[in-house]
Amino acid sequence: MTSRELARSAAYSVQHEYEHATVIAADGRQASVGEFYGDPAAALIDVDEQWCAVAGEGLVICRLEQGFGQCVEYYRQPGAVRWITALRQTGPFALEWQGEDGAWSTLDVEPVDASAYAPGR
């Protein structure tokens, strides 16, 4: 299988193989971001390299520094799924996402205690 890179910074890369996304640190650590229905459409790595976001069928935010690979899901619950086509960072812990209708929406991803993050949440 061939990996496709969605985002890159100095210390991290977000890639996907088909419907599975992974974040890879320059030191070789890897963490699963999760499975998406359809390939992930977009990703970004925060300018301070504290978190990354992967979008497509909903949105997954993962920690990069402390708590590497711990993720939180948004807009992925049955009946509330949003199809996200693009992302842009708007602040240290904030981003905007573009839905399939072309409209942009805001999401604050305020830092929380790493223990509050849970894979598949």
mmCIF file of C-alpha atoms in Angstrom, residues 1-120:
data_model
loop_
_atom_site.group_PDB
_atom_site.id
_atom_site.type_symbol
_atom_site.label_atom_id
_atom_site.label_comp_id
_atom_site.label_asym_id
_atom_site.label_seq_id
_atom_site.Cartn_x
_atom_site.Cartn_y
_atom_site.Cartn_z
ATOM 1 C CA MET A 1 0.000 0.000 0.000
ATOM 2 C CA THR A 2 1.064 3.551 -0.624
ATOM 3 C CA SER A 3 0.931 6.232 2.056
ATOM 4 C CA ARG A 4 -0.252 9.715 1.153
ATOM 5 C CA GLU A 5 0.970 12.664 3.177
ATOM 6 C CA LEU A 6 -1.730 15.081 4.322
ATOM 7 C CA ALA A 7 0.377 17.496 6.426
ATOM 8 C CA ARG A 8 3.998 17.968 7.493
ATOM 9 C CA SER A 9 5.845 20.114 10.004
ATOM 10 C CA ALA A 10 9.443 20.088 11.206
ATOM 11 C CA ALA A 11 8.800 17.262 13.686
ATOM 12 C CA TYR A 12 5.610 15.506 12.504
ATOM 13 C CA SER A 13 3.867 14.071 9.478
ATOM 14 C CA VAL A 14 0.221 13.072 9.075
ATOM 15 C CA GLN A 15 -0.282 10.321 6.508
ATOM 16 C CA HIS A 16 -2.987 7.955 5.438
ATOM 17 C CA GLU A 17 -3.250 4.638 3.653
ATOM 18 C CA TYR A 18 -6.723 4.464 2.239
ATOM 19 C CA GLU A 19 -9.109 5.042 5.164
ATOM 20 C CA HIS A 20 -6.570 4.842 8.023
ATOM 21 C CA ALA A 21 -4.691 7.955 9.235
ATOM 22 C CA THR A 22 -1.448 7.981 11.221
ATOM 23 C CA VAL A 23 0.699 10.681 12.807
ATOM 24 C CA ILE A 24 4.440 10.041 12.688
ATOM 25 C CA ALA A 25 7.037 11.877 14.778
ATOM 26 C CA ALA A 26 10.528 12.587 13.458
ATOM 27 C CA ASP A 27 11.921 10.332 16.215
ATOM 28 C CA GLY A 28 10.003 7.371 14.765
ATOM 29 C CA ARG A 29 7.005 7.280 17.135
ATOM 30 C CA GLN A 30 3.732 6.538 15.380
ATOM 31 C CA ALA A 31 0.141 6.826 16.556
ATOM 32 C CA SER A 32 -3.085 5.868 14.873
ATOM 33 C CA VAL A 33 -5.445 8.800 14.351
ATOM 34 C CA GLY A 34 -8.211 6.416 13.379
ATOM 35 C CA GLU A 35 -10.326 5.031 10.586
ATOM 36 C CA PHE A 36 -12.391 7.224 8.286
ATOM 37 C CA TYR A 37 -15.256 6.258 6.037
ATOM 38 C CA GLY A 38 -13.666 7.224 2.755
ATOM 39 C CA ASP A 39 -10.134 8.583 2.720
ATOM 40 C CA PRO A 40 -9.357 11.504 5.035
ATOM 41 C CA ALA A 41 -9.751 14.753 3.088
ATOM 42 C CA ALA A 42 -7.502 17.156 5.000
ATOM 43 C CA ALA A 43 -5.114 17.504 7.912
ATOM 44 C CA LEU A 44 -3.174 20.190 9.682
ATOM 45 C CA ILE A 45 -0.449 20.306 12.282
ATOM 46 C CA ASP A 46 -0.658 23.163 14.765
ATOM 47 C CA VAL A 47 2.076 25.774 14.237
ATOM 48 C CA ASP A 48 3.369 25.108 17.778
ATOM 49 C CA GLU A 49 3.269 21.320 17.175
ATOM 50 C CA GLN A 50 1.008 20.678 20.178
ATOM 51 C CA TRP A 51 -1.807 18.953 18.249
ATOM 52 C CA CYS A 52 -2.885 17.837 14.801
ATOM 53 C CA ALA A 53 -6.293 17.523 13.160
ATOM 54 C CA VAL A 54 -7.456 15.058 10.521
ATOM 55 C CA ALA A 55 -10.777 15.494 8.740
ATOM 56 C CA GLY A 56 -13.105 13.797 6.304
ATOM 57 C CA GLU A 57 -15.888 11.841 7.956
ATOM 58 C CA GLY A 58 -15.861 14.138 10.979
ATOM 59 C CA LEU A 59 -12.771 15.465 12.673
ATOM 60 C CA VAL A 60 -10.148 13.909 14.948
ATOM 61 C CA ILE A 61 -7.797 16.023 17.078
ATOM 62 C CA CYS A 62 -4.673 14.312 18.452
ATOM 63 C CA ARG A 63 -2.074 15.482 20.918
ATOM 64 C CA LEU A 64 1.505 15.647 19.683
ATOM 65 C CA GLU A 65 3.635 16.674 22.633
ATOM 66 C CA GLN A 66 2.598 15.461 26.073
ATOM 67 C CA GLY A 67 0.164 12.569 25.632
ATOM 68 C CA PHE A 68 1.343 11.799 22.073
ATOM 69 C CA GLY A 69 -1.345 10.082 20.031
ATOM 70 C CA GLN A 70 -4.274 10.623 22.396
ATOM 71 C CA CYS A 71 -7.242 11.699 20.285
ATOM 72 C CA VAL A 72 -10.717 13.206 20.558
ATOM 73 C CA GLU A 73 -13.379 12.861 17.853
ATOM 74 C CA TYR A 74 -15.835 15.549 16.728
ATOM 75 C CA TYR A 75 -18.825 15.342 14.373
ATOM 76 C CA ARG A 76 -18.615 11.553 14.023
ATOM 77 C CA GLN A 77 -21.577 10.355 16.096
ATOM 78 C CA PRO A 78 -24.423 8.638 14.182
ATOM 79 C CA GLY A 79 -26.882 11.239 12.966
ATOM 80 C CA ALA A 80 -24.427 14.085 13.602
ATOM 81 C CA VAL A 81 -21.660 13.311 11.089
ATOM 82 C CA ARG A 82 -20.199 16.282 9.245
ATOM 83 C CA TRP A 83 -18.237 15.789 6.028
ATOM 84 C CA ILE A 84 -15.223 18.072 6.263
ATOM 85 C CA THR A 85 -13.233 19.027 3.179
ATOM 86 C CA ALA A 86 -10.656 21.567 4.438
ATOM 87 C CA LEU A 87 -9.031 22.877 7.633
ATOM 88 C CA ARG A 88 -7.206 26.035 8.647
ATOM 89 C CA GLN A 89 -5.731 27.053 11.983
ATOM 90 C CA THR A 90 -7.044 30.353 13.368
ATOM 91 C CA GLY A 91 -5.320 30.489 16.769
ATOM 92 C CA PRO A 92 -3.121 28.522 19.168
ATOM 93 C CA PHE A 93 -5.991 26.161 20.023
ATOM 94 C CA ALA A 94 -8.583 27.024 17.377
ATOM 95 C CA LEU A 95 -9.361 26.011 13.832
ATOM 96 C CA GLU A 96 -11.946 26.443 11.138
ATOM 97 C CA TRP A 97 -13.331 23.585 9.108
ATOM 98 C CA GLN A 98 -15.096 23.667 5.781
ATOM 99 C CA GLY A 99 -18.106 21.460 5.263
ATOM 100 C CA GLU A 100 -19.132 19.905 1.984
ATOM 101 C CA ASP A 101 -21.549 22.828 1.480
ATOM 102 C CA GLY A 102 -18.555 25.210 1.377
ATOM 103 C CA ALA A 103 -19.400 26.976 4.651
ATOM 104 C CA TRP A 104 -16.655 27.503 7.247
ATOM 105 C CA SER A 105 -17.278 26.778 10.954
ATOM 106 C CA THR A 106 -15.136 27.456 14.035
ATOM 107 C CA LEU A 107 -13.945 24.944 16.626
ATOM 108 C CA ASP A 108 -11.916 25.740 19.738
ATOM 109 C CA VAL A 109 -9.617 22.882 20.661
ATOM 110 C CA GLU A 110 -8.630 24.257 24.054
ATOM 111 C CA PRO A 111 -5.878 22.234 25.692
ATOM 112 C CA VAL A 112 -7.105 19.830 28.327
ATOM 113 C CA ASP A 113 -5.442 17.407 30.672
ATOM 114 C CA ALA A 114 -4.010 14.490 28.673
ATOM 115 C CA SER A 115 -5.952 12.075 30.884
ATOM 116 C CA ALA A 116 -9.183 13.479 29.413
ATOM 117 C CA TYR A 117 -8.207 12.266 25.938
ATOM 118 C CA ALA A 118 -9.192 8.753 24.955
ATOM 119 C CA PRO A 119 -8.781 6.918 21.660
ATOM 120 C CA GLY A 120 -12.097 6.494 19.865
#
